[in-house]
Short mmCIF file of C-alpha atoms in Angstrom, two decimals:
data_model
loop_
_atom_site.label_atom_id
_atom_site.label_comp_id
_atom_site.label_asym_id
_atom_site.label_seq_id
_atom_site.Cartn_x
_atom_site.Cartn_y
_atom_site.Cartn_z
CA GLY A 1 119.44 131.53 120.19
CA SER A 2 118.83 127.94 119.03
CA SER A 3 121.14 125.10 119.98
CA PHE A 4 121.68 121.95 117.95
CA SER A 5 123.02 118.50 118.73
CA PHE A 6 124.67 116.46 115.95
CA ASN A 7 125.27 112.74 115.65
CA ASP A 8 127.46 111.70 112.71
CA ILE A 9 126.56 108.52 110.81
CA PRO A 10 129.08 107.66 108.07
CA LEU A 11 127.80 106.27 104.76
CA THR A 12 129.94 104.04 102.57
CA PHE A 13 129.39 103.78 98.83
CA TYR A 14 130.85 101.13 96.53
CA SER A 15 131.25 100.96 92.77
CA ASN A 16 128.54 98.32 92.48
CA SER A 17 126.14 99.87 95.02
CA ARG A 18 126.11 103.64 94.63
CA ALA A 19 122.41 104.01 95.46
CA ARG A 20 121.25 104.48 99.03
CA ARG A 21 118.04 105.61 100.66
CA ILE A 22 118.07 107.46 103.97
CA VAL A 23 115.05 108.14 106.16
CA ALA A 24 115.31 110.74 108.92
CA GLU A 25 112.96 109.62 111.69
CA GLY A 26 112.56 111.73 114.81
CA GLN A 27 112.36 110.21 118.27
CA ASP A 28 109.71 110.98 120.88
CA ILE A 29 108.19 114.40 120.12
CA PHE A 30 110.69 115.34 117.43
CA VAL A 31 109.62 115.35 113.77
CA PHE A 32 111.66 115.87 110.61
CA ASP A 33 111.92 119.47 109.38
CA HIS A 34 114.44 119.70 106.48
CA TRP A 35 117.76 118.59 105.01
CA GLU A 36 120.93 120.61 104.44
CA LEU A 37 123.84 119.59 102.22
CA PHE A 38 127.47 120.66 102.66
CA TYR A 39 130.66 120.30 100.56
CA LYS A 40 134.23 120.63 101.78
CA ASP A 41 136.13 123.88 101.40
CA ALA A 42 139.82 124.24 100.50
CA ASN A 43 140.77 123.44 104.10
CA GLY A 44 138.81 120.20 104.16
CA ASN A 45 135.95 121.48 106.34
CA PHE A 46 132.26 120.94 105.49
CA VAL A 47 131.21 124.58 105.38
CA GLU A 48 129.98 125.13 101.80
CA ASN A 49 126.18 125.05 102.04
CA ILE A 50 124.40 123.86 98.90
CA SER A 51 120.82 124.77 97.95
CA PHE A 52 118.74 121.73 98.73
CA ASP A 53 115.18 123.02 98.54
CA GLU A 54 113.90 120.32 96.19
CA TYR A 55 114.51 117.59 98.77
CA GLN A 56 111.78 118.19 101.31
CA ASP A 57 110.77 114.74 102.54
CA SER A 58 112.26 112.74 105.39
CA GLY A 59 113.05 109.96 102.93
CA LEU A 60 116.00 110.79 100.66
CA SER A 61 117.34 108.73 97.72
CA ILE A 62 121.04 109.17 96.98
CA LEU A 63 122.93 108.11 93.87
CA PHE A 64 126.58 108.77 94.54
CA GLY A 65 128.32 110.23 91.48
CA GLN A 66 125.20 112.04 90.28
CA ALA A 67 124.68 115.72 91.20
CA PRO A 68 124.38 116.99 93.83
CA PHE A 69 126.04 113.85 95.23
CA ASP A 70 128.94 113.90 92.77
CA ARG A 71 131.60 114.80 95.32
CA GLU A 72 132.29 114.25 99.01
CA PHE A 73 129.34 115.65 100.95
CA LYS A 74 127.74 115.90 104.37
CA LEU A 75 124.00 115.68 104.94
CA VAL A 76 122.40 117.24 107.98
CA ALA A 77 118.81 116.45 109.00
CA TYR A 78 117.01 119.01 111.16
CA PHE A 79 114.13 118.21 113.47
CA SER A 80 111.45 120.17 115.30
CA LYS A 81 109.62 119.37 118.54
CA ASN A 82 106.47 121.40 117.72
CA ALA A 83 104.51 118.98 115.58
CA VAL A 84 101.32 119.75 113.66
CA ASN A 85 98.97 116.81 113.18
CA VAL A 86 97.74 116.72 109.59
CA ASP A 87 94.57 114.79 108.77
CA PHE A 88 92.62 114.26 105.55
CA GLY A 89 88.87 114.18 105.02
CA GLN A 90 86.04 114.18 102.49
CA TYR A 91 87.06 111.32 100.25
CA LYS A 92 86.09 107.69 99.76
CA THR A 93 88.64 104.91 100.00
CA ASN A 94 87.43 103.34 96.75
CA MET A 95 88.52 106.53 94.94
CA VAL A 96 91.94 106.97 96.58
CA ARG A 97 94.76 104.45 96.17
CA SER A 98 97.11 106.21 98.61
CA ILE A 99 98.01 109.50 100.31
CA THR A 100 101.60 110.31 101.28
CA LEU A 101 102.81 113.39 103.13
CA GLY A 102 106.51 114.04 103.61
CA GLY A 103 107.32 110.46 102.65
CA LYS A 104 104.91 109.01 105.23
CA SER A 105 101.83 107.02 104.23
CA TYR A 106 98.48 108.19 105.58
CA GLN A 107 96.58 105.29 107.17
CA GLY A 108 93.63 107.16 108.67
CA GLU A 109 95.54 108.56 111.65
CA PRO A 110 96.93 112.16 111.70
CA LEU A 111 100.52 112.52 110.47
CA PRO A 112 102.80 114.67 112.67
CA VAL A 113 104.87 117.15 110.65
CA SER A 114 107.05 120.14 111.48
CA PRO A 115 105.27 123.54 111.35
CA THR A 116 108.31 125.13 109.65
CA SER A 117 108.91 122.52 106.95
CA SER A 118 107.91 122.03 103.33
CA GLN A 119 106.24 118.70 102.74
CA THR A 120 105.52 116.86 99.50
CA LEU A 121 101.90 115.70 99.32
CA ILE A 122 101.25 112.84 96.90
CA VAL A 123 97.67 111.73 96.18
CA VAL A 124 97.16 108.64 94.01
CA LEU A 125 93.63 108.14 92.66
CA GLU A 126 92.02 105.21 90.91
CA LYS A 127 91.88 105.74 87.15
CA ASP A 128 88.14 106.50 86.99
CA TYR A 129 88.41 109.53 89.28
CA VAL A 130 89.91 113.03 89.14
CA LEU A 131 90.94 115.49 91.86
CA ASP A 132 89.74 119.09 91.61
CA ILE A 133 93.12 120.86 91.68
CA ASP A 134 91.59 124.35 91.55
CA ALA A 135 89.38 123.73 94.58
CA PHE A 136 92.27 122.26 96.58
CA THR A 137 94.51 125.20 95.62
CA ARG A 138 91.86 127.68 96.74
CA ASP A 139 91.57 125.94 100.12
CA ILE A 140 95.35 126.04 100.65
CA LYS A 141 95.51 129.71 99.63
CA LYS A 142 92.96 130.49 102.32
CA LEU A 143 95.24 128.81 104.86
CA TYR A 144 98.27 130.67 103.50
CA GLY A 145 96.60 134.06 103.67
CA ASP A 146 98.90 136.63 102.05
CA ASN A 147 101.88 134.27 101.86
CA PRO A 148 103.21 133.17 98.43
CA THR A 149 101.68 130.05 96.88
CA SER A 150 103.73 129.69 93.71
CA THR A 151 105.16 126.32 94.80
CA LEU A 152 101.84 124.72 95.75
CA VAL A 153 101.42 122.55 92.65
CA THR A 154 104.70 120.88 91.71
CA THR A 155 103.68 118.69 88.76
CA GLN A 156 100.83 118.00 86.37
CA PRO A 157 98.74 114.88 87.07
CA GLU A 158 100.53 111.74 85.91
CA LYS A 159 98.46 108.89 84.48
CA ASN A 160 99.73 105.34 84.70
CA GLU A 161 97.64 103.17 82.39
CA GLU A 162 99.38 99.98 83.50
CA GLU A 163 98.70 100.62 87.20
CA GLY A 164 95.30 102.20 86.52
CA THR A 165 96.07 105.31 88.59
CA THR A 166 96.49 109.08 88.37
CA THR A 167 99.08 110.76 90.64
CA TYR A 168 98.89 114.34 91.93
CA LYS A 169 101.86 116.02 93.63
CA PHE A 170 101.78 119.18 95.72
CA LEU A 171 104.30 121.03 97.86
CA ILE A 172 102.76 122.19 101.12
CA ASN A 173 104.74 124.94 102.86
CA MET A 174 103.81 124.45 106.49
CA ARG A 175 105.56 127.67 107.52
CA TYR A 176 103.11 129.67 105.38
CA ILE A 177 100.00 128.29 107.07
CA ASN A 178 98.92 130.83 109.64
CA ASP A 179 95.89 129.17 111.20
CA TYR A 180 95.95 125.89 113.11
CA ASP A 181 93.18 124.45 115.22
CA ASN A 182 94.83 123.12 118.41
CA ASN A 183 97.97 122.23 116.46
CA SER A 184 95.87 120.25 113.98
CA LEU A 185 95.29 120.73 110.27
CA LYS A 186 92.67 118.97 108.16
CA LEU A 187 93.06 118.96 104.39
CA SER A 188 90.10 117.99 102.20
CA PHE A 189 89.81 116.89 98.58
CA MET A 190 87.04 117.21 96.04
CA ILE A 191 87.10 114.04 93.94
CA SER A 192 84.70 113.16 91.14
CA GLU A 193 84.30 110.62 88.36
CA ASP A 194 86.51 111.12 85.31
CA LYS A 195 83.78 112.10 82.85
CA ALA A 196 86.31 112.80 80.11
CA ASP A 197 87.38 109.16 80.11
CA ASN A 198 83.76 108.05 80.00
CA ILE A 199 83.06 110.37 77.05
CA ASN A 200 86.13 109.04 75.24
CA SER A 201 84.98 105.48 75.88
CA LEU A 202 81.55 106.24 74.41
CA LEU A 203 83.14 108.03 71.47
CA TRP A 204 85.27 104.98 70.70
CA LEU A 205 82.15 102.84 71.01
CA TYR A 206 80.32 105.03 68.47
CA ILE A 207 83.31 104.79 66.13
CA LEU A 208 83.76 101.04 66.50
CA LEU A 209 80.09 100.01 66.13
CA PRO A 210 79.74 101.15 62.46
CA ILE A 211 83.10 99.57 61.65
CA LEU A 212 81.98 96.30 63.22
CA ALA A 213 78.68 96.48 61.34
CA VAL A 214 80.49 96.94 58.01
CA ALA A 215 82.87 94.12 58.82
CA ILE A 216 79.97 91.79 59.62
CA GLY A 217 78.23 92.82 56.40
CA VAL A 218 81.32 92.00 54.35
CA ILE A 219 81.63 88.60 55.97
CA VAL A 220 77.96 87.81 55.33
CA THR A 221 78.24 88.96 51.70
CA ILE A 222 81.27 86.75 51.13
CA ILE A 223 79.45 83.76 52.59
CA ILE A 224 76.41 84.37 50.41
CA LEU A 225 78.55 84.74 47.29
CA LYS A 226 80.34 81.50 48.06
CA LYS A 227 77.03 79.72 48.44
CA ARG A 228 75.78 81.12 45.16
CA ARG A 229 78.92 79.95 43.44
CA GLY A 230 78.52 76.41 44.72
CA GLY A 231 77.75 73.41 42.50
CA SER A 232 79.25 72.12 39.22
CA LYS A 233 80.41 74.08 36.20
CA GLY A 234 77.46 72.77 34.21
CA ASP A 235 74.99 74.23 36.64
CA SER A 236 76.71 77.56 36.41
CA SER A 237 76.58 77.69 32.58
CA ASP A 238 72.93 76.68 32.56
CA LYS A 239 72.09 79.57 34.86
CA VAL A 240 73.88 81.94 32.51
CA LYS A 241 71.95 80.63 29.53
CA LYS A 242 68.67 80.96 31.37
CA LYS A 243 69.50 84.55 32.26
CA LYS A 244 70.23 85.34 28.61
CA VAL A 245 66.99 83.81 27.46
CA SER A 246 64.92 85.51 30.07
CA TYR A 247 66.61 88.78 29.24
CA LYS A 248 65.63 88.56 25.55
CA ASP A 249 62.14 87.33 26.31
CA TYR A 250 61.59 90.18 28.70
CA TYR A 251 62.28 92.72 25.97
#
């Protein structure tokens, strides 16, 4: 019973610029829902629907020549006019580098998303903090009720030592959430200090301190030996003679 309106926008790829990024932005009350990908059939019509579940966000990167974009294709973006406003709470800005939902950056204002879409949630934390994945998963499962949650966590946390961040990625199936409060949804995070990193830092400190102490001792010993060996050859032989004499006299 649904009706759709299509506007075709041709994309041109060249040998030296095969990469393109497309962002499907809805106008007015319409928000992005999902992508569909089609190939041509034997008659030249775009009717062969290709599984495209892994591409959930409104922003889509294309590299022509690389699967699934390795032949002539047609992309169709679907939109919905029943938006759910997603907000985030219970975190401090000094802990969180960024939050992105469905390719859109969260800036403190609710992000409108389609209630029937799957959205990638990316949370980037500063390196000294960790997100409680188990607690977040439990909260989402409560929202899902009896619906499947196998696709909730999409990757393991990714640490970037150079950037000083840890990235968490989740796949939120909006169609599974069965309880909205006035078309609004608030997601919360439990974030704490990364105690494991602090323990490792202390452990390295405990390991390095004895090594440094030994190194300093060696340096001091070498300096003392050099000082003892100072002076002329005559002085050195006299000291040896004195030691021999004192040795015999002692016994």
